[in-house]
């Protein structure tokens, strides 16, 4: 089942913060986060695993609440390069992605 | 390393034609998969494979076939193209057989238009 992302879109000025949420109706083994710029392929940001292990991007932080089956991606002091669509992915033997959150950072 | 390579980048087909989208990876990854991306729908899984000789269906498999004769290659075949198959197709691979704990590496995509 597809995870639900919120908000659908965010517009920020450079330097502002944003939070993107991902929730699932099923128990989660892990949550993946990817960023996709227009016309390009999705790029891996990080994985949050049950038990607290994280793998990925040093400059982006995220949380994983296993009991609530939710994850949040925190983008602080946003830069122009953060613009793009963010996807969360969940699953075990396959990954199912949310519909995405579009983030636009303006100067 | 080239990573995940998809060909062609663009393709236009007429309704009823068949074609094969190619995907190759040089990272010795066990897991390979095909997604389609349509506006507002996110990425939807078509087929996947956990190793040579093993394939399985994803969420939207109808109209597509796959095979995995080698670890490196995972072609996607459109049997009889339909306008509903107009989409951007991404191939993605992961080191382990279950991608929950390893990153997916995406190819650059194939933009397919069916008229």
CSV table of C-alpha atoms in Angstrom, one decimal, chain A residues 21-94:
chain,number,residue,atom,x,y,z
A,21,UNK,CA,6.1,13.7,6.4
A,22,UNK,CA,5.5,10.2,5.3
A,23,UNK,CA,3.0,7.8,7.0
A,24,UNK,CA,2.0,4.2,6.3
A,25,UNK,CA,-0.9,2.0,7.3
A,26,UNK,CA,1.4,-1.0,7.5
A,27,UNK,CA,4.2,-1.8,9.9
A,28,UNK,CA,7.5,-0.5,8.6
A,29,UNK,CA,10.9,-2.2,8.3
A,30,UNK,CA,12.5,0.9,7.0
A,31,UNK,CA,11.8,4.2,5.3
A,32,UNK,CA,13.7,5.5,2.3
A,33,UNK,CA,14.0,9.1,1.2
A,34,UNK,CA,14.8,10.2,-2.4
A,35,UNK,CA,15.0,13.6,-4.2
A,36,UNK,CA,14.2,14.0,-7.8
A,37,UNK,CA,15.0,17.1,-9.8
A,38,UNK,CA,13.0,18.0,-12.9
A,39,UNK,CA,13.9,15.7,-15.8
A,40,UNK,CA,16.3,13.6,-13.8
A,41,UNK,CA,16.3,10.3,-11.9
A,42,UNK,CA,15.5,10.0,-8.2
A,43,UNK,CA,18.6,10.2,-6.1
A,44,UNK,CA,19.0,8.4,-2.7
A,45,UNK,CA,19.1,10.6,0.4
A,46,UNK,CA,18.8,8.3,3.3
A,47,UNK,CA,17.4,5.1,4.9
A,48,UNK,CA,16.0,4.9,8.4
A,49,UNK,CA,15.8,1.4,9.8
A,50,UNK,CA,13.9,-0.2,12.7
A,51,UNK,CA,16.1,0.0,15.8
A,52,UNK,CA,17.4,3.5,15.0
A,53,UNK,CA,20.1,2.9,12.4
A,54,UNK,CA,20.4,5.5,9.6
A,55,UNK,CA,22.3,5.4,6.3
A,56,UNK,CA,22.8,8.3,4.0
A,57,UNK,CA,23.2,12.0,3.6
A,58,UNK,CA,25.2,13.9,6.2
A,59,UNK,CA,23.5,17.2,5.8
A,60,UNK,CA,19.9,16.0,5.9
A,61,UNK,CA,18.2,14.7,9.0
A,62,UNK,CA,15.1,12.6,9.5
A,63,UNK,CA,13.2,10.7,12.1
A,64,UNK,CA,11.4,7.4,12.2
A,65,UNK,CA,8.6,6.6,14.6
A,66,UNK,CA,8.1,2.9,14.3
A,67,UNK,CA,5.0,2.8,16.6
A,68,UNK,CA,3.2,5.5,14.6
A,69,UNK,CA,4.5,4.1,11.3
A,70,UNK,CA,5.7,7.6,10.3
A,71,UNK,CA,8.8,9.3,9.2
A,72,UNK,CA,9.7,13.0,8.8
A,73,UNK,CA,12.4,14.6,6.7
A,74,UNK,CA,13.9,17.8,8.1
A,75,UNK,CA,15.4,20.3,5.7
A,76,UNK,CA,17.0,23.1,7.7
A,77,UNK,CA,18.6,26.3,6.4
A,78,UNK,CA,17.3,25.4,2.9
A,79,UNK,CA,19.5,26.1,-0.1
A,80,UNK,CA,18.5,26.6,-3.8
A,81,UNK,CA,19.8,23.1,-4.5
A,82,UNK,CA,17.2,21.6,-2.2
A,83,UNK,CA,14.5,22.3,-4.8
A,84,UNK,CA,12.9,19.2,-6.3
A,85,UNK,CA,10.4,16.5,-5.5
A,86,UNK,CA,10.9,14.3,-2.4
A,87,UNK,CA,9.7,10.7,-2.3
A,88,UNK,CA,9.5,8.4,0.6
A,89,UNK,CA,9.6,4.6,0.0
A,90,UNK,CA,8.5,1.8,2.2
A,91,UNK,CA,8.5,-2.0,2.1
A,92,UNK,CA,10.7,-5.1,2.5
A,93,UNK,CA,11.1,-7.2,-0.6
A,94,UNK,CA,10.1,-4.3,-2.8
